[in-house]
Amino acid sequence: MEATFEVLQGGVPGQKFNLADGDRHVVGRANDCDIQLLDRGVSRHHVAFYIQEDKVFVEDLGSSNGTTLNGQRIKRTQLSDGDLVRIGLAAIRVRLGRPGAPEQPDVEAEDENAFGTRVRKHLDMEKSFILSPPDEDEIDGLRKAHRKLAALYKLSEDVHSTQDTGVLFSHVVELLRESLGADAVALMLVEPSGRSSLAALSVREGCGGDDFSISSSVVKDVVETGVSTLIHDTGKRSGDAAASIVIQQIRSLMCAPVIAGGKTLGTIYADSRRSTRVFDEVDLELITAAGKQAGLAIQRARLFRDMENLFFSSIRALTSAVDAKDRYTRGHSERVTAYAMRLARNIGLGSSEVETVQLAGLLHDVGKIAVPERILNKPGPLTDEEFAVVKEHPARGAEIVSTIKSPDIPAVVQGVLHHHERWDGSGYPDGLQGLDAPLTARILSIADAFDAMTSDRPYRRGYSIEHAVSLIGEAGGTQFDAELAGHFLELYYAGRLELPSRRVSQYDTSRIELDE
């Protein structure tokens, strides 16, 4: 009896070795093996092939990843002609008989699968290839493990430092493509309808990103099972499930779930179209770990958004309580906030600065909760004593807002405290002049005065929009920051101020007062 073994996958595809009566060949990664397969999924001494009493046997030598025969895990068993033995990710075809005997057709051990080789994996970091130390003779393995660990560290760092999930997802796919040596990496999220939509994509230059497509069946399977999948030999079979993969000549692909709170929120997909780059279980572990990190990021973002929504709902409830004290100014804080945010964006402020303006706008009059309604709703001019009470509301508001526990609140407090300062220094409470007043306060000053002028008051009807805008322009350099006033006019004349729909009447030009 003689046997021939052909390596179909792992090590050097196409490599063959023979077994004669009395021979015993050990296959593994170690240098002292009879047949050396340098594949990370293969143990140092993985299996032994030998002939005994004219029968060919395979015996697993206590490998970490196990040995399968035609898809069934085995310890020791007799081999037949055409059998397919898998050791880790390596695949070996068995041929029995005498030299020169006609070959038998391949036996497809996995004909239920539309793809060549599929490995499914749950991530267990205690048994991880990434964290397990490589053998002394595996310098390349050591370098590879180091790159994977560095990638995991960078992913973890990005998750904890980036709140914008769009930016984070872009970082994830770029980092994975470089670390895996992949041709394409995509991150997809599951929509409420159950379909997956593309959230981020990174394609190697020259791979035709415009024509990029994936196997929906692979993604659907991973979403439904929550188990990572590695597929090889994708071009060897056909069928509807593999159509897009065959067309793009993809050699190897992986797909891992994006999981948080025990729920699959999406998937990370990677493929390789080059024969020189075939993914292994180390790569599968990395992409699986990345899926967990991405899931954590989504969970944190959603939690942050829920807390932010709750916070803003509480703020709006507080400002509504203040506005309700004066039926003439109902909705004032919301409108001031809207004008101020548009002005802030128009001058090029970033998202965090615009959010500061938003909070300060909603809270700018919260101090009026301490002002008696008889003063707020007085139909005639205020006495000096009454006006002194009104002038206390910025400081009262700053005191209230300062009790909110947030690292961003100090900037909001300054906006609330100084929104009645004037460019010429005649405002209150501190008489700040020019740029000494915070930018947020200078923005609010314009938005606040504009809404005050265009709103009905107990002692007058609201001014027309057009004249209120012209007054803002005229007061630039005295009451308002001239540059900001110019931007406000620019917004109006460009039709981007988005004024609320409400009735306004003509004003008495002899009784114009810009300040509230």
Coordinates of C-alpha atoms in Angstrom, one line a residue:
M1 CA 0.0 0.0 0.0
E2 CA 1.2 3.5 -0.9
A3 CA -0.4 6.9 -0.3
T4 CA 0.0 10.3 -1.7
F5 CA -1.0 13.5 0.1
E6 CA -1.5 16.8 -1.6
V7 CA -1.7 20.1 0.3
L8 CA -4.7 22.0 -1.1
Q9 CA -4.5 24.9 1.4
G10 CA -2.1 26.1 4.0
G11 CA 1.7 26.0 3.7
V12 CA 2.5 25.7 0.0
P13 CA -0.6 24.8 -2.0
G14 CA 0.2 22.0 -4.4
Q15 CA 2.9 20.5 -2.2
K16 CA 2.8 16.6 -2.2
F17 CA 4.4 13.9 -0.1
N18 CA 4.2 10.1 -0.3
L19 CA 3.8 7.4 2.3
A20 CA 5.0 3.8 1.9
D21 CA 4.7 0.7 4.0
G22 CA 6.3 1.3 7.4
D23 CA 6.5 5.1 7.0
R24 CA 5.2 7.5 9.6
H25 CA 5.2 11.2 8.7
V26 CA 4.5 13.9 11.3
V27 CA 3.0 17.1 9.9
G28 CA 3.2 20.4 11.8
R29 CA 4.9 23.8 12.0
A30 CA 8.1 22.7 13.8
N31 CA 11.4 22.4 12.0
D32 CA 11.8 18.7 13.1
C33 CA 8.5 17.7 11.4
D34 CA 8.7 15.3 8.4
I35 CA 6.3 17.7 6.6
Q36 CA 6.4 21.3 7.6
L37 CA 3.4 23.5 7.1
L38 CA 4.0 27.1 8.0
D39 CA 0.4 28.0 8.8
R40 CA -0.5 29.7 12.0
G41 CA -3.5 27.4 12.5
V42 CA -1.3 24.3 12.5
S43 CA 0.3 23.1 15.7
R44 CA 4.0 22.4 16.1
H45 CA 3.3 18.7 15.9
H46 CA -0.2 18.4 14.6
V47 CA -0.9 15.0 13.1
A48 CA 0.8 11.8 12.0
F49 CA 0.1 9.8 8.9
Y50 CA 1.2 6.2 8.8
I51 CA 0.6 2.8 7.2
Q52 CA -0.2 -0.2 9.4
E53 CA -1.2 -3.6 8.2
D54 CA -1.8 -2.3 4.7
K55 CA -4.1 0.4 6.0
V56 CA -3.5 4.2 6.1
F57 CA -4.2 6.0 9.3
V58 CA -4.2 9.6 10.5
E59 CA -3.8 10.4 14.2
D60 CA -4.1 13.8 15.9
L61 CA -1.2 14.5 18.2
G62 CA -3.0 16.7 20.7
S63 CA -3.2 19.7 18.5
S64 CA -4.8 22.9 19.8
N65 CA -7.2 23.3 16.7
G66 CA -8.0 19.7 16.1
T67 CA -8.1 17.5 13.0
T68 CA -11.2 16.8 10.9
L69 CA -11.8 14.2 8.3
N70 CA -14.4 15.1 5.7
G71 CA -15.9 17.6 8.1
Q72 CA -15.9 15.4 11.2
R73 CA -13.5 15.9 14.1
I74 CA -11.3 12.8 14.7
K75 CA -8.5 11.6 17.0
R76 CA -7.4 8.5 15.1
T77 CA -9.0 6.9 12.1
Q78 CA -8.4 5.0 8.9
L79 CA -8.2 6.9 5.7
S80 CA -9.9 6.1 2.3
D81 CA -9.1 7.3 -1.2
G82 CA -10.2 10.9 -1.8
D83 CA -10.6 11.8 1.9
L84 CA -10.1 15.4 2.9
V85 CA -8.1 16.0 6.1
R86 CA -8.1 19.5 7.6
I87 CA -5.5 20.5 10.2
G88 CA -6.3 24.0 11.5
L89 CA -6.9 25.9 8.2
A90 CA -4.7 23.6 6.1
A91 CA -6.4 21.0 3.9
I92 CA -4.8 17.8 2.6
R93 CA -6.3 15.4 0.0
V94 CA -5.5 11.7 0.4
R95 CA -4.8 9.4 -2.6
L96 CA -4.4 5.7 -2.0
G97 CA -3.1 3.0 -4.4
R98 CA -0.1 2.1 -6.5
P99 CA 2.0 4.6 -8.5
G100 CA 0.4 5.2 -11.9
A101 CA -3.1 4.2 -10.8
P102 CA -5.8 6.4 -12.2
E103 CA -6.9 9.1 -9.9
Q104 CA -10.4 9.1 -8.5
P105 CA -12.6 12.2 -8.6
D106 CA -12.5 14.5 -5.6
V107 CA -15.1 13.8 -2.9
E108 CA -16.7 17.0 -1.9
A109 CA -17.0 16.8 1.9
E110 CA -18.7 20.1 2.2
D111 CA -21.0 20.2 -0.9
E112 CA -23.7 21.9 1.2
N113 CA -21.6 25.0 1.4
A114 CA -21.6 27.4 -1.6
F115 CA -18.0 28.3 -0.8
G116 CA -14.7 26.4 -0.5
T117 CA -13.7 26.4 3.1
R118 CA -15.6 28.0 6.0
V119 CA -14.4 28.4 9.5
R120 CA -16.7 29.7 12.2
K121 CA -15.3 31.1 15.4
H122 CA -16.4 32.6 18.8
L123 CA -13.7 34.8 20.2
D124 CA -12.0 33.5 23.3
M125 CA -9.1 35.7 24.2
E126 CA -7.8 33.2 26.8
K127 CA -7.2 30.8 23.9
S128 CA -6.3 33.5 21.4
F129 CA -3.7 33.0 18.7
I130 CA -3.0 36.8 19.0
L131 CA -2.1 36.6 22.7
S132 CA -0.4 33.2 22.6
P133 CA 3.4 33.5 22.4
P134 CA 4.9 32.3 19.1
D135 CA 7.5 29.6 18.9
E136 CA 11.2 30.6 19.0
D137 CA 11.6 29.8 15.4
E138 CA 8.6 31.9 14.3
I139 CA 10.0 35.3 13.9
D140 CA 7.4 36.2 11.3
G141 CA 4.7 35.0 13.7
L142 CA 6.0 37.2 16.4
R143 CA 6.0 40.2 14.1
K144 CA 2.5 39.4 13.0
A145 CA 1.2 39.0 16.5
H146 CA 2.8 42.3 17.4
R147 CA 1.0 44.1 14.5
K148 CA -2.3 42.6 15.6
L149 CA -1.8 43.6 19.2
A150 CA -0.9 47.1 18.1
A151 CA -4.0 47.3 15.9
L152 CA -6.2 46.1 18.8
Y153 CA -4.6 48.8 21.1
K154 CA -5.2 51.5 18.5
L155 CA -8.8 50.4 18.1
S156 CA -9.4 50.5 21.8
E157 CA -7.8 53.9 22.1
D158 CA -10.0 55.2 19.2
V159 CA -13.2 53.9 20.8
H160 CA -12.5 55.7 24.1
S161 CA -11.4 58.9 22.5
T162 CA -13.8 59.4 19.6
Q163 CA -17.5 60.2 20.2
D164 CA -18.3 60.6 16.5
T165 CA -19.1 57.1 15.3
G166 CA -18.8 58.1 11.7
V167 CA -15.2 59.2 12.2
L168 CA -14.5 56.1 14.4
F169 CA -15.9 53.7 11.8
S170 CA -13.7 55.2 9.1
H171 CA -10.7 54.7 11.4
V172 CA -11.7 51.1 12.1
V173 CA -11.9 50.1 8.4
E174 CA -8.7 51.9 7.5
L175 CA -6.8 50.4 10.4
L176 CA -8.1 46.9 9.7
R177 CA -7.3 47.0 6.0
E178 CA -3.7 48.0 6.7
S179 CA -3.2 45.5 9.5
L180 CA -4.9 42.6 7.7
G181 CA -3.3 43.4 4.3
A182 CA -6.8 43.2 3.0
D183 CA -8.0 44.5 -0.3
A184 CA -11.3 45.8 1.1
V185 CA -12.8 46.3 4.6
A186 CA -16.4 47.4 5.2
L187 CA -18.4 48.1 8.3
M188 CA -22.2 47.7 8.0
L189 CA -25.0 48.4 10.4
V190 CA -28.3 46.6 10.7
E191 CA -31.2 48.8 10.0
P192 CA -34.6 48.5 11.8
S193 CA -35.9 46.8 8.7
G194 CA -33.3 44.0 9.1
R195 CA -31.2 45.0 6.1
S196 CA -27.6 46.0 6.4
S197 CA -26.4 49.4 5.2
L198 CA -22.8 50.5 4.6
A199 CA -21.4 52.7 7.3
A200 CA -17.7 52.8 6.3
L201 CA -15.5 51.4 3.5
S202 CA -11.8 51.2 2.9
V203 CA -10.6 49.8 -0.5
R204 CA -7.0 49.2 -1.5
E205 CA -5.9 51.5 -4.3
G206 CA -6.4 49.8 -7.6
C207 CA -9.1 47.5 -6.4
G208 CA -12.0 49.4 -7.9
G209 CA -13.9 50.8 -5.0
D210 CA -16.8 51.9 -7.2
D211 CA -17.5 48.2 -8.1
F212 CA -17.2 46.9 -4.5
S213 CA -19.9 44.5 -3.5
I214 CA -20.2 41.8 -0.9
S215 CA -22.1 38.5 -0.4
S216 CA -25.3 39.3 1.3
S217 CA -25.7 35.7 2.3
V218 CA -22.5 35.7 4.3
V219 CA -23.4 39.0 6.0
K220 CA -26.9 37.7 6.7
D221 CA -25.5 34.5 8.2
V222 CA -23.2 36.3 10.5
V223 CA -26.0 38.7 11.6
E224 CA -28.3 35.8 12.4
T225 CA -25.8 33.6 14.2
G226 CA -23.5 36.2 15.8
V227 CA -20.5 34.0 14.8
S228 CA -17.5 35.1 12.9
T229 CA -16.9 33.4 9.5
L230 CA -13.7 32.8 7.5
I231 CA -14.1 31.5 3.9
H232 CA -11.4 30.3 1.6
D233 CA -11.2 29.0 -2.0
T234 CA -14.2 31.2 -2.9
G235 CA -13.4 31.0 -6.6
K236 CA -13.6 27.2 -6.8
R237 CA -17.4 26.9 -6.6
S238 CA -20.3 28.7 -8.1
G239 CA -23.9 29.4 -7.2
D240 CA -26.1 32.3 -6.4
A241 CA -24.7 32.8 -2.9
A242 CA -21.2 33.2 -4.2
A243 CA -21.9 35.1 -7.4
S244 CA -20.6 38.5 -6.3
I245 CA -17.5 36.9 -4.8
V246 CA -16.7 34.8 -7.9
I247 CA -17.2 37.8 -10.2
Q248 CA -14.7 39.9 -8.2
Q249 CA -12.2 36.9 -8.0
I250 CA -12.0 37.1 -4.2
R251 CA -9.6 34.5 -2.8
S252 CA -10.4 34.8 0.9
L253 CA -13.0 36.7 3.0
M254 CA -14.0 37.2 6.6
C255 CA -17.1 38.6 8.3
A256 CA -17.5 39.3 12.0
P257 CA -20.4 40.5 14.0
V258 CA -20.5 44.0 15.6
I259 CA -22.0 43.1 19.0
A260 CA -23.1 45.1 22.0
G261 CA -25.3 44.0 24.9
G262 CA -25.7 40.6 23.4
K263 CA -27.3 42.0 20.2
T264 CA -25.8 42.0 16.8
L265 CA -25.8 45.6 15.6
G266 CA -23.9 45.1 12.3
T267 CA -20.9 43.3 10.7
I268 CA -17.3 44.0 9.7
Y269 CA -16.4 42.4 6.3
A270 CA -12.9 42.0 4.8
D271 CA -11.7 40.3 1.6
S272 CA -8.5 39.5 -0.2
R273 CA -8.3 39.0 -4.0
R274 CA -4.6 38.1 -4.1
S275 CA -3.2 34.6 -4.0
T276 CA -0.4 35.9 -1.9
R277 CA -2.7 37.0 0.9
V278 CA -5.0 34.4 2.4
F279 CA -6.6 35.1 5.8
D280 CA -6.1 32.8 8.8
E281 CA -7.6 32.4 12.2
V282 CA -5.3 35.1 13.7
D283 CA -6.9 37.5 11.2
L284 CA -10.3 36.2 12.1
E285 CA -9.6 36.9 15.8
L286 CA -8.5 40.4 15.0
I287 CA -11.6 41.3 13.0
T288 CA -13.8 39.6 15.7
A289 CA -12.2 41.7 18.4
A290 CA -12.7 44.8 16.2
G291 CA -16.4 44.0 15.9
K292 CA -16.6 43.9 19.7
Q293 CA -14.8 47.3 19.9
A294 CA -17.1 48.8 17.3
G295 CA -20.1 47.5 19.2
L296 CA -18.8 49.1 22.4
A297 CA -18.4 52.4 20.5
I298 CA -22.0 52.2 19.2
Q299 CA -23.3 51.4 22.7
R300 CA -21.4 54.3 24.2
A301 CA -22.6 56.6 21.5
R302 CA -26.2 55.6 22.0
L303 CA -25.9 55.9 25.8
F304 CA -24.3 59.3 25.4
R305 CA -27.1 60.4 23.0
D306 CA -29.8 59.2 25.4
M307 CA -28.2 61.0 28.3
E308 CA -27.8 64.1 26.1
N309 CA -31.5 63.9 25.0
L310 CA -32.6 63.6 28.6
F311 CA -30.4 66.5 29.6
F312 CA -31.7 68.8 26.8
S313 CA -35.3 67.7 27.7
S314 CA -34.7 68.8 31.3
I315 CA -33.2 72.1 30.1
R316 CA -36.1 72.7 27.8
A317 CA -38.6 72.0 30.6
L318 CA -36.8 74.5 32.8
T319 CA -36.7 77.2 30.1
S320 CA -40.4 76.6 29.3
A321 CA -41.2 77.2 33.0
V322 CA -39.3 80.5 32.8
D323 CA -40.9 81.5 29.5
A324 CA -44.4 80.6 30.9
K325 CA -44.0 83.4 33.5
D326 CA -44.3 85.9 30.7
R327 CA -47.0 85.2 28.1
Y328 CA -45.3 87.7 25.8
T329 CA -42.0 85.9 25.7
R330 CA -43.2 82.3 25.3
G331 CA -40.8 80.4 23.1
H332 CA -38.2 83.2 23.4
S333 CA -35.4 80.9 24.6
E334 CA -35.9 78.4 21.8
R335 CA -35.9 81.1 19.1
V336 CA -32.9 82.8 20.6
T337 CA -31.1 79.5 20.6
A338 CA -32.0 78.8 16.9
Y339 CA -30.8 82.2 15.8
A340 CA -27.6 81.9 17.9
M341 CA -26.7 78.5 16.6
R342 CA -27.1 79.6 12.9
L343 CA -24.9 82.5 13.5
A344 CA -22.3 80.3 15.3
R345 CA -22.2 77.9 12.4
N346 CA -22.0 80.8 9.9
I347 CA -18.8 82.1 11.5
G348 CA -17.3 78.6 11.3
L349 CA -17.5 77.4 14.9
G350 CA -17.1 73.6 15.5
S351 CA -19.7 71.2 16.7
S352 CA -18.6 71.4 20.4
E353 CA -18.6 75.2 20.3
V354 CA -22.0 75.3 18.7
E355 CA -23.3 73.0 21.4
T356 CA -22.0 75.5 24.0
V357 CA -24.0 78.2 22.2
Q358 CA -27.0 76.0 22.1
L359 CA -27.0 75.3 25.9
A360 CA -26.2 79.0 26.7
G361 CA -29.1 80.1 24.4
L362 CA -31.6 77.7 26.1
L363 CA -30.5 78.8 29.6
H364 CA -29.7 82.5 29.0
D365 CA -32.8 83.7 30.8
V366 CA -33.1 81.0 33.4
G367 CA -32.3 83.7 36.1
K368 CA -35.7 85.3 35.3
I369 CA -37.3 82.6 37.4
A370 CA -36.3 84.8 40.4
V371 CA -37.9 88.0 38.8
P372 CA -41.5 88.6 40.0
E373 CA -44.2 88.3 37.3
R374 CA -45.5 91.7 38.1
I375 CA -42.3 93.1 36.9
L376 CA -42.0 90.8 33.8
N377 CA -45.6 91.6 32.7
K378 CA -45.7 95.2 33.7
P379 CA -47.5 97.1 30.8
G380 CA -45.5 100.3 31.2
P381 CA -41.9 101.5 31.7
L382 CA -40.0 100.0 34.6
T383 CA -38.8 102.1 37.6
D384 CA -35.1 102.2 38.3
E385 CA -35.7 99.8 41.3
E386 CA -37.6 97.3 39.0
F387 CA -35.0 97.5 36.3
A388 CA -32.3 96.8 38.9
V389 CA -34.2 93.6 39.8
V390 CA -34.3 92.6 36.1
K391 CA -30.6 93.3 35.7
E392 CA -29.9 90.6 38.3
H393 CA -31.2 87.8 36.1
P394 CA -27.8 87.1 34.3
A395 CA -26.0 86.6 37.6
R396 CA -28.9 84.5 39.0
G397 CA -28.9 82.4 35.9
A398 CA -25.1 81.9 36.0
E399 CA -25.5 80.7 39.6
I400 CA -28.2 78.2 38.7
V401 CA -26.3 76.9 35.6
S402 CA -23.0 76.5 37.5
T403 CA -24.6 73.8 39.6
I404 CA -24.8 71.5 36.5
K405 CA -22.0 68.9 36.7
S406 CA -20.4 68.9 33.3
P407 CA -16.9 69.8 32.0
D408 CA -18.5 72.1 29.3
I409 CA -20.7 74.1 31.7
P410 CA -18.1 76.8 32.6
A411 CA -18.2 78.1 29.0
V412 CA -22.1 78.0 29.1
V413 CA -22.0 79.9 32.4
Q414 CA -20.0 82.7 30.9
G415 CA -22.5 83.0 28.0
V416 CA -25.4 83.2 30.4
L417 CA -23.6 85.7 32.7
H418 CA -22.5 88.2 30.0
H419 CA -25.2 88.0 27.3
H420 CA -26.3 91.6 28.2
E421 CA -22.8 93.1 27.9
R422 CA -22.4 95.7 25.1
W423 CA -19.5 96.2 22.7
D424 CA -19.0 99.8 24.0
G425 CA -18.9 98.7 27.6
S426 CA -22.2 100.1 28.7
G427 CA -23.9 96.7 29.3
Y428 CA -24.3 94.6 32.5
P429 CA -23.5 93.0 34.9
D430 CA -19.7 93.7 34.5
G431 CA -19.6 96.4 31.9
L432 CA -17.2 94.3 29.7
Q433 CA -16.0 96.1 26.5
G434 CA -15.3 94.7 23.1
L435 CA -13.6 91.3 22.9
D436 CA -13.5 91.1 26.7
A437 CA -17.0 89.6 26.5
P438 CA -16.9 85.9 25.6
L439 CA -17.7 85.0 22.0
T440 CA -20.8 83.0 23.1
A441 CA -22.2 86.0 25.0
R442 CA -21.6 88.3 22.0
I443 CA -23.5 85.8 19.7
L444 CA -26.3 85.6 22.2
S445 CA -26.5 89.4 22.6
I446 CA -27.5 89.7 18.9
A447 CA -29.9 86.8 18.9
D448 CA -31.5 87.9 22.1
A449 CA -32.0 91.5 21.0
F450 CA -33.3 90.4 17.6
D451 CA -36.0 88.2 19.1
A452 CA -36.9 90.9 21.6
M453 CA -37.4 93.5 18.9
T454 CA -39.6 91.3 16.8
S455 CA -41.8 90.1 19.7
D456 CA -44.8 91.8 21.1
R457 CA -44.4 93.2 24.6
P458 CA -46.8 94.6 27.1
Y459 CA -45.8 98.2 26.2
R460 CA -45.4 97.8 22.4
R461 CA -46.0 95.6 19.4
G462 CA -43.2 93.7 17.8
Y463 CA -41.0 95.5 15.2
S464 CA -40.9 94.4 11.6
I465 CA -38.3 91.8 10.7
E466 CA -36.7 94.0 8.0
H467 CA -36.3 97.0 10.4
A468 CA -35.0 94.8 13.2
V469 CA -32.3 93.5 10.9
S470 CA -31.3 97.0 9.9
L471 CA -31.1 98.0 13.5
I472 CA -28.7 95.1 14.2
G473 CA -26.5 96.4 11.4
E474 CA -26.6 100.0 12.7
A475 CA -25.7 98.9 16.2
G476 CA -22.6 97.0 15.1
G477 CA -19.6 98.6 16.8
T478 CA -21.7 100.2 19.6
Q479 CA -24.0 97.6 21.1
F480 CA -22.9 94.6 19.1
D481 CA -19.7 93.1 17.8
A482 CA -19.6 94.6 14.3
E483 CA -18.2 91.5 12.6
L484 CA -20.9 89.3 14.2
A485 CA -23.6 91.8 13.2
G486 CA -22.4 91.6 9.6
H487 CA -22.6 87.9 9.6
F488 CA -26.1 88.1 11.0
L489 CA -27.2 90.4 8.2
E490 CA -25.5 88.0 5.7
L491 CA -27.6 85.1 7.1
Y492 CA -30.8 87.2 6.7
Y493 CA -30.2 88.4 3.2
A494 CA -29.1 85.0 2.1
G495 CA -32.4 83.6 3.3
R496 CA -30.7 81.3 5.8
L497 CA -32.0 82.8 9.1
E498 CA -35.2 80.7 8.8
L499 CA -37.4 83.1 10.7
P500 CA -40.4 81.7 12.6
S501 CA -43.8 82.3 11.1
R502 CA -45.6 84.8 13.3
R503 CA -47.5 88.0 12.9
V504 CA -45.6 91.3 13.4
S505 CA -46.7 94.9 13.1
Q506 CA -45.1 98.1 12.2
Y507 CA -43.3 99.9 15.0
D508 CA -43.1 103.4 16.3
T509 CA -39.7 104.5 15.1
S510 CA -39.5 107.1 17.8
R511 CA -39.5 104.5 20.6
I512 CA -36.9 102.0 19.5
E513 CA -35.1 100.2 22.3
L514 CA -32.7 97.4 21.4
D515 CA -32.1 96.1 24.9
E516 CA -34.6 94.0 26.6

